[in-house]
XYZ file of C-alpha atoms in Angstrom:
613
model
C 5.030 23.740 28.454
C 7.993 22.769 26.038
C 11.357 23.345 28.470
C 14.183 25.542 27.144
C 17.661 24.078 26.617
C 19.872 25.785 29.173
C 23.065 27.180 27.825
C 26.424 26.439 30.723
C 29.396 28.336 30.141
C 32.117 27.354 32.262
C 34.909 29.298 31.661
C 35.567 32.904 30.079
C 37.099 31.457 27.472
C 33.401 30.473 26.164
C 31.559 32.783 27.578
C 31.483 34.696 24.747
C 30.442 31.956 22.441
C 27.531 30.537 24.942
C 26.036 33.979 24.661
C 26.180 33.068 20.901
C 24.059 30.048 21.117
C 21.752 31.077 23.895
C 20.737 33.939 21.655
C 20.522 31.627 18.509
C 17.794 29.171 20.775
C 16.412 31.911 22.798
C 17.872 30.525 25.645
C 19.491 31.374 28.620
C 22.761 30.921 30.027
C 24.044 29.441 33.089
C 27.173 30.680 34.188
C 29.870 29.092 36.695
C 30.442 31.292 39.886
C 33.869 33.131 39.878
C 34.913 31.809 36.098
C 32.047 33.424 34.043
C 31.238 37.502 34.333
C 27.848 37.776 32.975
C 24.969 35.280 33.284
C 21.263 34.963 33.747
C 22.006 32.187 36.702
C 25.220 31.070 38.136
C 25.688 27.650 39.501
C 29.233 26.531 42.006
C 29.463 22.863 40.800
C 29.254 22.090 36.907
C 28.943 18.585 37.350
C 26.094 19.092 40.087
C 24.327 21.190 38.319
C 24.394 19.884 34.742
C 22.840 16.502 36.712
C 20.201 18.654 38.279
C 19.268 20.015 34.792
C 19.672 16.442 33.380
C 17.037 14.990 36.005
C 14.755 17.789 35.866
C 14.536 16.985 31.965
C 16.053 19.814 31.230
C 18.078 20.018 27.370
C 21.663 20.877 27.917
C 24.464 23.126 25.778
C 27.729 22.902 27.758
C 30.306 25.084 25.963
C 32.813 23.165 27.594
C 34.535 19.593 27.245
C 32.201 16.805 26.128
C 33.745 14.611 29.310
C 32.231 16.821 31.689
C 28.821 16.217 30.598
C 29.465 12.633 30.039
C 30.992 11.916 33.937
C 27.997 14.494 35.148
C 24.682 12.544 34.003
C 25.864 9.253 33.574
C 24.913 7.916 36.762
C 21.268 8.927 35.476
C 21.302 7.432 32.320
C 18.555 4.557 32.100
C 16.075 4.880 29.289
C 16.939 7.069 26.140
C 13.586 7.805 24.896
C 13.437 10.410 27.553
C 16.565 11.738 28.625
C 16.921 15.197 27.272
C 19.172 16.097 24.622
C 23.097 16.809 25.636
C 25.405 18.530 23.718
C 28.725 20.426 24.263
C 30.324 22.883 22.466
C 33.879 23.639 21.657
C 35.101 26.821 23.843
C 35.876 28.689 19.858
C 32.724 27.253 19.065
C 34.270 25.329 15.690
C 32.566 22.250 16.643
C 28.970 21.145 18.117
C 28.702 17.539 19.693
C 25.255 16.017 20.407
C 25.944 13.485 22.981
C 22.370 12.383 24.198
C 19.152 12.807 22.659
C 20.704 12.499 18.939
C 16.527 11.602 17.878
C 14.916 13.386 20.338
C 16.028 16.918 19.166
C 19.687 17.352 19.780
C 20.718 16.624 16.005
C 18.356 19.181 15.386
C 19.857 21.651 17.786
C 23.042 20.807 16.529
C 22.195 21.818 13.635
C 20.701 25.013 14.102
C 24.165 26.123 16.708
C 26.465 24.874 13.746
C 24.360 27.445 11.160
C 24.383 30.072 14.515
C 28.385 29.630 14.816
C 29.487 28.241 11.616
C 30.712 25.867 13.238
C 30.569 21.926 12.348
C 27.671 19.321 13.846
C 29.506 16.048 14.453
C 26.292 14.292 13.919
C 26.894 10.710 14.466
C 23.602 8.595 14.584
C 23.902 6.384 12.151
C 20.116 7.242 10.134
C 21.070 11.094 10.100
C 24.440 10.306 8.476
C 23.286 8.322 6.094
C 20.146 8.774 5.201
C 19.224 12.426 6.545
C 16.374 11.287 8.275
C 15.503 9.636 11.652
C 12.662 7.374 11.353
C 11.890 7.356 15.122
C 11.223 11.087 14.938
C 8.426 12.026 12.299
C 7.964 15.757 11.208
C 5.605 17.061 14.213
C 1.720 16.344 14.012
C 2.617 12.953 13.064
C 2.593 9.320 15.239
C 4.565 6.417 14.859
C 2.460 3.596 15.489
C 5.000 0.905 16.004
C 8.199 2.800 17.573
C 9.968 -0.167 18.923
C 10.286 -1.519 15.134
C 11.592 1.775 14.033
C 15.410 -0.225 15.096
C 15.355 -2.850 12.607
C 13.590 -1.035 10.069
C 16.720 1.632 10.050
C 19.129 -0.835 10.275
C 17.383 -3.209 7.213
C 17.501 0.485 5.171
C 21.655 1.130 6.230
C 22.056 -2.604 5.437
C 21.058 -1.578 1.471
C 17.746 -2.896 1.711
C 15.951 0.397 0.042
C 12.476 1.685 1.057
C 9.288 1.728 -0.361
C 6.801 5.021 0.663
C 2.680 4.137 0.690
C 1.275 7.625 1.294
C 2.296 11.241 2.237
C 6.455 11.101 1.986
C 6.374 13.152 5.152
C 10.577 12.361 5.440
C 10.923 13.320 1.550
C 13.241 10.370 1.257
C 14.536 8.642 -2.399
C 12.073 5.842 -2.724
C 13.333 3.176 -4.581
C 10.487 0.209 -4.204
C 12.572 -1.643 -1.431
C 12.153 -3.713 1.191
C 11.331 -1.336 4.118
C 8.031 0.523 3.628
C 7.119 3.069 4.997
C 3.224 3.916 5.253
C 1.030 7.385 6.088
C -2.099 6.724 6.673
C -5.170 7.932 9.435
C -6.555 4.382 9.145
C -5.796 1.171 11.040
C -2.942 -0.804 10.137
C -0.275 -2.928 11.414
C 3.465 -2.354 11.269
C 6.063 -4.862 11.152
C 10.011 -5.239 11.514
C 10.809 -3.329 8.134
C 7.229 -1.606 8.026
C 6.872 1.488 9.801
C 3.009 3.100 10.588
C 2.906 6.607 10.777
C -0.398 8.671 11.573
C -0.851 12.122 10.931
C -2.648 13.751 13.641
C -5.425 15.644 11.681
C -8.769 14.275 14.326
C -10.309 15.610 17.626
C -12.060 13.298 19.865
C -15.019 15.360 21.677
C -16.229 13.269 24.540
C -18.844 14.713 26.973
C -20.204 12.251 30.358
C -22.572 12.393 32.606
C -20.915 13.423 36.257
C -18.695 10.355 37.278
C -19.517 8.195 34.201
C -17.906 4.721 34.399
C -14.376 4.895 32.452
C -15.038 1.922 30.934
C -18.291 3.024 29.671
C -16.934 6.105 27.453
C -13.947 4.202 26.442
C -16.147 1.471 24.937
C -18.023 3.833 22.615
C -14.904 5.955 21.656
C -13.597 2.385 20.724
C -16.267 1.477 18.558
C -16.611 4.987 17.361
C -13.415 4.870 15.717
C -13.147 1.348 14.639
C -16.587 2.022 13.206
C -15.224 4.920 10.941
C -11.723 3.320 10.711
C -9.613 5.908 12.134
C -6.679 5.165 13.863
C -6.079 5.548 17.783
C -2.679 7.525 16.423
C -4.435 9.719 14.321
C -6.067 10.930 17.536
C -4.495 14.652 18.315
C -6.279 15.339 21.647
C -9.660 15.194 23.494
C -11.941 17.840 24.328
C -14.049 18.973 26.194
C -16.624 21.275 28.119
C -13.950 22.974 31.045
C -16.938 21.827 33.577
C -15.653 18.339 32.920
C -11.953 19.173 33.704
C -11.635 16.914 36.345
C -13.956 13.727 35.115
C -11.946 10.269 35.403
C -13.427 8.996 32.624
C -12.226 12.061 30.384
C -8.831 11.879 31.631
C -8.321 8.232 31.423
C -9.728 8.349 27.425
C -6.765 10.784 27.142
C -4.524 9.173 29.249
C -4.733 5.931 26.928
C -4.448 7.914 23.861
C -1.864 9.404 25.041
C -2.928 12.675 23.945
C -3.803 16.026 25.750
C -7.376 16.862 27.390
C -8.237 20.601 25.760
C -10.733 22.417 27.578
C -13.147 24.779 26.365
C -16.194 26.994 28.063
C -19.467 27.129 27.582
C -19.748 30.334 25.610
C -16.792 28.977 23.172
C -18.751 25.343 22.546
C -22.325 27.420 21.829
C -20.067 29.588 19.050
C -20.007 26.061 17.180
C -22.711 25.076 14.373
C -23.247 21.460 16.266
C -24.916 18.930 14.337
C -27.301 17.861 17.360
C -28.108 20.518 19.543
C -29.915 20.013 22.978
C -31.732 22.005 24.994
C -31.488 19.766 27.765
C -27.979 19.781 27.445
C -28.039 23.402 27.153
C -30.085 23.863 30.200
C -27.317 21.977 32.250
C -23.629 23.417 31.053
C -24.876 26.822 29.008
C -24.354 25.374 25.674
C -26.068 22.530 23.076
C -23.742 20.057 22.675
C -20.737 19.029 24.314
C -18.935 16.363 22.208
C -19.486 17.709 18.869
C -18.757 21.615 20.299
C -15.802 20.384 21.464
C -14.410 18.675 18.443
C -15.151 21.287 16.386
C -13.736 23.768 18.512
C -10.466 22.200 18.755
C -10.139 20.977 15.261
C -11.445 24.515 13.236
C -12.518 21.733 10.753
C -15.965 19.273 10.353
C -17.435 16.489 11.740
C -16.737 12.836 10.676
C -18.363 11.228 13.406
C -21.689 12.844 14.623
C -22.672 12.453 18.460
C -23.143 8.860 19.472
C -24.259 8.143 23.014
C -24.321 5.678 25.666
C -26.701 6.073 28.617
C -24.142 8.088 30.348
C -21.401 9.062 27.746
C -20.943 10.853 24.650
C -18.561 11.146 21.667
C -18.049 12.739 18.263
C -14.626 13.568 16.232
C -14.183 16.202 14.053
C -10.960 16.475 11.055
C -8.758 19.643 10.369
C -7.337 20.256 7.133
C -3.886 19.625 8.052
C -2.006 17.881 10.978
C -2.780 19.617 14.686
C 0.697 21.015 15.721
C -0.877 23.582 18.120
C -3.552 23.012 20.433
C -6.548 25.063 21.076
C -8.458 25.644 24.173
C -6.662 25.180 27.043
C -4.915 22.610 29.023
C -6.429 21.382 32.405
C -4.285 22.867 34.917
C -2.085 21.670 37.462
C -0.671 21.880 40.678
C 2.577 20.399 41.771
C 2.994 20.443 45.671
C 6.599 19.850 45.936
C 9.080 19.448 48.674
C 12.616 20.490 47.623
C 14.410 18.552 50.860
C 16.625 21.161 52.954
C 18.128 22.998 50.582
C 20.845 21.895 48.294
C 20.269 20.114 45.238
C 22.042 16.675 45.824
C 18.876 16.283 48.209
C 16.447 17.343 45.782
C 14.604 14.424 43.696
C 14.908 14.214 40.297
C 10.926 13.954 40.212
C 10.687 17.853 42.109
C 13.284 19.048 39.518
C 11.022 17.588 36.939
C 7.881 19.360 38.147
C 9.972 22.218 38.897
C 11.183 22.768 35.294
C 7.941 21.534 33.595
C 5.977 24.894 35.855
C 4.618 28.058 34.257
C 4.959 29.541 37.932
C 6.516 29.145 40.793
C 4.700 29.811 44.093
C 6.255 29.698 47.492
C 7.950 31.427 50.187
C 10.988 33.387 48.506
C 13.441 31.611 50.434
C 12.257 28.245 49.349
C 12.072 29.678 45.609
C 15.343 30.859 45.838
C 16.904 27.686 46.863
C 16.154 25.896 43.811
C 18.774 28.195 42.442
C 19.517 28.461 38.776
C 16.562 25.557 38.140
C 14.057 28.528 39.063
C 15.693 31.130 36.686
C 13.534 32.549 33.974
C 9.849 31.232 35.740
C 7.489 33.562 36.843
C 7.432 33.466 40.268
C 5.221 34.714 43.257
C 6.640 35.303 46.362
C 4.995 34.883 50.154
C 5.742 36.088 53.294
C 5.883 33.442 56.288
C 2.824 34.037 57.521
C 0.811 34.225 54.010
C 0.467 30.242 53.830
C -2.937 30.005 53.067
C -3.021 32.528 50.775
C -0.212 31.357 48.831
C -1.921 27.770 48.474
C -5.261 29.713 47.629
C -3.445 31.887 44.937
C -1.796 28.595 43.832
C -5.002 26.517 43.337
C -6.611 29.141 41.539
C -4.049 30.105 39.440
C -4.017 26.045 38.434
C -8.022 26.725 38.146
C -7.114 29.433 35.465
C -5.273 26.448 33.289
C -1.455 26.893 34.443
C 1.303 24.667 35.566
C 1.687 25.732 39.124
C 4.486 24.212 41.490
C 3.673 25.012 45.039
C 7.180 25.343 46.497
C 8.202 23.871 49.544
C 11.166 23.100 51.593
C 11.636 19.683 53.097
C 8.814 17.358 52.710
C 5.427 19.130 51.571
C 3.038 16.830 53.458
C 5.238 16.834 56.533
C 4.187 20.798 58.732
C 4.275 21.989 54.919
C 1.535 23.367 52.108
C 0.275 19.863 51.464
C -2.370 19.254 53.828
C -3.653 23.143 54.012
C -3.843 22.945 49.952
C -6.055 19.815 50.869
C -8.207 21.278 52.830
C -9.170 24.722 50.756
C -10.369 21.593 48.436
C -12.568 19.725 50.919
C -13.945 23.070 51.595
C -16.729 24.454 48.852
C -16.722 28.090 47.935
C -19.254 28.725 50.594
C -17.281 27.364 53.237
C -14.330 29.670 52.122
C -12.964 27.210 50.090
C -11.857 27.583 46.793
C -13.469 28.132 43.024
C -15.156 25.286 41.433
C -12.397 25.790 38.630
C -9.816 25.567 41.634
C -11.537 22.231 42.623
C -11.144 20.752 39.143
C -7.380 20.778 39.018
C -5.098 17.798 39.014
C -2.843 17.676 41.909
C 0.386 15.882 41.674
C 2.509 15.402 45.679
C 6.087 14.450 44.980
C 7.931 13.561 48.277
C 11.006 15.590 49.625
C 13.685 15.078 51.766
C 12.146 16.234 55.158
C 14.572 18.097 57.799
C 14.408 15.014 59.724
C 15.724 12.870 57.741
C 18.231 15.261 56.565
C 19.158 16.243 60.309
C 19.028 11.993 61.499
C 21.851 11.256 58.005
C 23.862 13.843 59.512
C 23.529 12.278 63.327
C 23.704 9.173 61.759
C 20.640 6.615 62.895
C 18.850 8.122 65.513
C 15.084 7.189 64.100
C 16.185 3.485 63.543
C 13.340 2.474 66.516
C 10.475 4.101 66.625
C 9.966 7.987 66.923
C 7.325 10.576 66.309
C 7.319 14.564 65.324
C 5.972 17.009 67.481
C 5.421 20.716 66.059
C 5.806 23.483 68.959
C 4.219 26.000 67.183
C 1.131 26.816 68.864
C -0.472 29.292 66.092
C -2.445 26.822 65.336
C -2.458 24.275 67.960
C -3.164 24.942 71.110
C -0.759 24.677 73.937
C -2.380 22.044 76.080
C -2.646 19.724 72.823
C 1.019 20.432 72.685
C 1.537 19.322 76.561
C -0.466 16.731 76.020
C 1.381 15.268 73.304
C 4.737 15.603 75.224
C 3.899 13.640 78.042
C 2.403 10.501 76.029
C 5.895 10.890 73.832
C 7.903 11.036 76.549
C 5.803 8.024 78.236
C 5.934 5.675 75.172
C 10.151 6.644 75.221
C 9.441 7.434 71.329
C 13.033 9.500 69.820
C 10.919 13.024 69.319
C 12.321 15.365 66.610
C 10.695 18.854 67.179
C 9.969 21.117 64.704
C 9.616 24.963 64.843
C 11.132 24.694 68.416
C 11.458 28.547 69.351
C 10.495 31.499 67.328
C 10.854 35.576 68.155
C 7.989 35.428 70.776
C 7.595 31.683 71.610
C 10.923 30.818 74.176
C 9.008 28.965 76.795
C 7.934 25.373 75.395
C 11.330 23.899 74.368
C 12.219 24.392 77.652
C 8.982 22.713 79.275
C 9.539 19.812 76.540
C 12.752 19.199 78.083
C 11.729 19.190 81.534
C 8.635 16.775 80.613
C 11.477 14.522 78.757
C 13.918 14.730 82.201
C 11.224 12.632 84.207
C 11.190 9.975 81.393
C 14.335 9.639 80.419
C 18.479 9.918 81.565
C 19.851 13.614 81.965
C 22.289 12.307 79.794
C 20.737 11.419 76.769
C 21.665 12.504 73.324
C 20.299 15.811 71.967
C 20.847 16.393 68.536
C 20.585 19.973 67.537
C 21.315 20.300 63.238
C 20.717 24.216 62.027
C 20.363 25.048 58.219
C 20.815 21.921 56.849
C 22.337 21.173 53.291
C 23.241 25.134 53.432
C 27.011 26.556 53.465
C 25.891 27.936 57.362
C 25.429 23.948 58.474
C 26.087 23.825 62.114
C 25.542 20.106 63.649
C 25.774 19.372 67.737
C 25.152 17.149 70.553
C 24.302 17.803 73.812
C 22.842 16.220 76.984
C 19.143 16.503 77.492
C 19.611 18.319 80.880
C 22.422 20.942 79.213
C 19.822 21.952 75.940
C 19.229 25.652 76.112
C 16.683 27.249 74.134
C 19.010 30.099 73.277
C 21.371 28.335 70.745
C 17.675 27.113 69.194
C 16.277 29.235 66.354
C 13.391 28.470 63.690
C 16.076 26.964 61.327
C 16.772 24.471 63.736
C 15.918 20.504 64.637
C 16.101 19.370 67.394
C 15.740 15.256 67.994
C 15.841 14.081 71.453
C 17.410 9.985 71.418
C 14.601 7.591 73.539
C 16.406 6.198 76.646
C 18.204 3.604 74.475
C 19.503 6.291 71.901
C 23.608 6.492 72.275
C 26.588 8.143 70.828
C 29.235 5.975 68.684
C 32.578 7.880 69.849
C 34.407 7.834 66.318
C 37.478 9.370 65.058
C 35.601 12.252 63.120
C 33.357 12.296 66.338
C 30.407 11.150 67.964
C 27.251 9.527 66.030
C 23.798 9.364 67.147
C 21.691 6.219 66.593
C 19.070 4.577 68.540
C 19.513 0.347 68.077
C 16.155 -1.884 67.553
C 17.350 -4.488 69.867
C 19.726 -6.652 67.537
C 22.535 -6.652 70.586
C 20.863 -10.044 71.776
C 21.123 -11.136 68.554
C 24.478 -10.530 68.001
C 25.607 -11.223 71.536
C 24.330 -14.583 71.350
C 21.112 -14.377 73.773
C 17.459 -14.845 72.147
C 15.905 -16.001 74.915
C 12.316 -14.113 76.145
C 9.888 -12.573 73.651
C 11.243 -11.612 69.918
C 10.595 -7.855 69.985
C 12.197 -7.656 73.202
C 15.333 -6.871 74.878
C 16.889 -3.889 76.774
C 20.040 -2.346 74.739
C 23.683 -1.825 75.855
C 24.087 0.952 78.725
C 24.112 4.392 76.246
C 27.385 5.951 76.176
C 27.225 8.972 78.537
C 27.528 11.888 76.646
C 30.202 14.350 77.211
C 29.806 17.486 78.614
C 31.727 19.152 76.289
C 31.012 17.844 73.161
């Protein structure tokens, strides 16, 4: 889905004239806590959240001062061909700035705020000033072959150099017969320093395979298809296909090279098509006669150019429309994101989760979870789960992906770590008959983007406690039974591993924290370090340490970790107090003594813990 720019007021002062703009882009507004009155989402940290917005991809309005933009994403600023466009906007909305993105749609947006407000665009890329036209950004349905020349060939045309037009004058520029040409075609052809390629986007590629066709295979004939009829990779506007093949690698890597979109289409809407070689044994085996050529013609509403061609396991055929594709038919192939959004606040969220976050048709998750993502969430449609409804919010998830939507599965911490990631997993190693999911739920891609887990939120905040080896232990016993649980305790606390444990109590499970504890006690010192870290990276943070034999399962809720140091873990006693880390052994080093074997060597006495720390 395209993303929205998000509108931020800051101040009341330009409230009024954010509500100005967001209405003018149909967009909404983001207001700052305690300095804006009305808002669709309110954010306590401009700077935080304009980066979250920034990462997530994400265009920005700030109706504020261009320098707080500016100090907010430049620490993400790498490659400008896609960073989002950034803008700000005077607080009496007299003038509109693009700051980022000048060629990748903020001059545009400028442009339509400035009519909005009557207001001036201080547009100051140098092709737009000029000449009125950025050559890196054709009119839409149309592909630059050869972006990375479009540099000089601007800079030859500023320099005086003129321009000559072969083709469509898709910029409507003064041609003059100069030096820098500029050339619209759908065939072949190669671009240069002051010759720019554009194609317009007028073919479908129909591709149909047998089941797990060799890549390779299919993208050999679709070569040789094209070259054979001299159309241009560029002039390529997506692939289709039957919906069946969804999920075929060789299908999505065709598209994938392209660089285009895989449309999908059923059965019933292929067989609606007058195909040029219909088969009944392809009929007999999907429900309609022909794939490739179907599928072209479906998403092209034009004719065929290229009939079906064949290898022994692929097929291809490409259809033209009467005018450049600037909206797709059929439907996408859906997805679902399984994200992890760390512990809560955004600083700990990755710029990849925001991404997947913001690129979502529907959010799907816990409401706490969803609700933590904060103003990043506003405006999505969202579905909300009780605890206790995990597998069917991954089942409503997949299937809603099945159905052709951008679905982020919403989790907190890491996904894959006592989250959604390996239950969504396993409703797809199960078939419908083993109460898995749909066959249309099974052909979904599924993207895993790692999170901040509350263990490695909780060990920053101790400091190093996991820097020798250590192992997780859930005490939930839903789902595991409570001699696997034992069981696990007693190797842990016989290989001395640091143990974080998740879900340590709950309402009606008080008992095995306390058993853990006692298991740990014939292991390892009464005194070592227990970390206990509640809500972490939320205003209600509570860290503290105590001695193994002092933990008490009252001050331990669901919302807490708990990580237990080995027998070598100790406290640093610093000024701003203790700090929890666990050494690997590099005291030999350091003292001076590398005698016996390498991976060896006892640590320091640990630091007895205070009772009343």
């Amino acid at each position: 889905m395209a993303v929205k720019p998000v509108v931020m007021a800051l101040s009341r002062s330009g409230e009024k004239v954010a509500h100005r703009v967001a209405a003018a882009l149909d967009c909404a507004v983001h207001g700052r806590e305690g300095r804006v009155d009305l808002a669709d989402a309110y954010f306590a940290n401009a700077l935080d959240h304009a980066r979250d917005l920034f990462a997530a991809g994400v265009p920005i309005v700030g109706v504020c001062a261009s320098g707080i933009l500016i100090r907010a994403v430049a620490p993400l600023l790498s490659d400008k061909r896609s960073e989002p466009p950034v803008l700000s906007v005077s607080d009496d909305g007299a003038v509109v700035i693009p700051l980022l993105g000048g060629h990748r749609g903020a001059n545009r947006l400028a442009g339509e705020i400035a009519k909005a407000l009557d207001a001036t665009a201080a547009i100051t890329t140098a092709g737009d000033v000029a000449l009125s036209v950025a050559l890196d950004v054709p009119p839409v349905g149309y592909r630059l072959a050869n972006l990375d020349d479009a540099k000089s060939a601007m800079a030859a045309m500023l320099a005086g150099e003129g321009v000559t037009v072969t083709g469509e004058n898709i910029f409507g520029i003064d041609a003059d017969g100069g030096a820098v040409e500029l050339v619209v075609t759908d065939a072949p052809c190669e671009g240069g320093a002051k010759k720019l390629v554009y194609h317009p986007q007028q073919y479908v590629l129909g591709v149909g395979c047998a089941r797990n066709a060799d890549a390779e295979e299919l993208w050999e004939l679709v070569q040789k298809s094209l070259s054979d009829a001299g159309i241009a990779y560029g002039a390529i506007a997506c692939v289709a296909t039957i919906d069946l093949k969804a999920d075929e690698p060789a299908m999505n890597t065709v598209a994938k090279r392209l660089g285009v979109p895989l449309r999908l289409f059923t059965a019933a809407e292929l067989e609606e098509q007058n195909v040029a070689n219909p088969s009944d044994v392809v009929f007999a085996e999907v429900g309609c006669h022909g794939v490739s050529e179907g599928a072209a013609l479906a998403a092209s509403g034009g004719a065929l150019v290229i009939e079906k061609t064949k290898t022994a396991n692929t097929t291809c055929a490409v259809a033209k429309a009467d005018a450049p594709i600037t909206e797709m038919k059929g439907r996408a192939r859906g997805r679902l994101s399984i994200v992890g959004i760390g512990p809560g606040q955004a600083t700990w969220r990755t710029p990849e989760v925001s991404r997947l976050v913001a690129d979502a048709d529907e959010l799907v998750g816990y409401g706490l979870y969803i609700d933590l993502l904060g103003p990043l969430g506003h405006g999505k449609q969202r579905s909300d789960f009780p605890l206790g409804g995990e597998e069917d919010r991954c089942r409503y998830a997949l299937e809603r992906a099945g159905e052709g939507y951008n679905v982020a599965l919403v989790c907190s911490g890491d996904a894959g770590i006592y989250a959604m990631g390996a239950l969504t997993f396993e409703l797809l190693d199960r078939s419908p008959d083993q109460l898995g999911v749909t066959d249309a739920a099974r052909r979904v891609e599924v993207v895993c983007s790692p999170g901040v887990s509350a263990l490695q939120g909780a060990a920053a905040r101790a400091g190093a406690p996991l820097g020798h080896d250590f192992c997780t232990i859930s005490l939930s016993d839903l789902l595991t039974k409570r001699e696997d649980i034992v069981r696990r305790l007693h190797k842990a606390a016989e290989g001395d591993f640091v143990i974080a444990f998740y879900n340590p109590v709950s309402k009606t499970r008080r008992t095995l924290l306390a058993e853990a504890r006692d298991i740990l006690l014939q292991h390892r010192p009464a005194d070592t370090p227990v970390m206990l870290a509640s809500n972490l990276g939320r205003p209600q943070e509570h860290v503290r340490y105590r001695r193994l034999d002092e933990l008490e399962v009252d001050e331990v809720d669901m919302l807490t970790v708990v990580l237990v140091g080995s027998s070598n873990s100790r406290l640093a006693q610093l000024g701003e107090g203790p700090r929890m880390y666990t050494p690997r052994g590099y005291a030999r080093k350091i003292d001076g003594d590398l005698s016996g074997d390498r991976a060896g060597g006892a640590a320091p006495a640990a630091t007895p813990l205070p009772r009343d720390i």
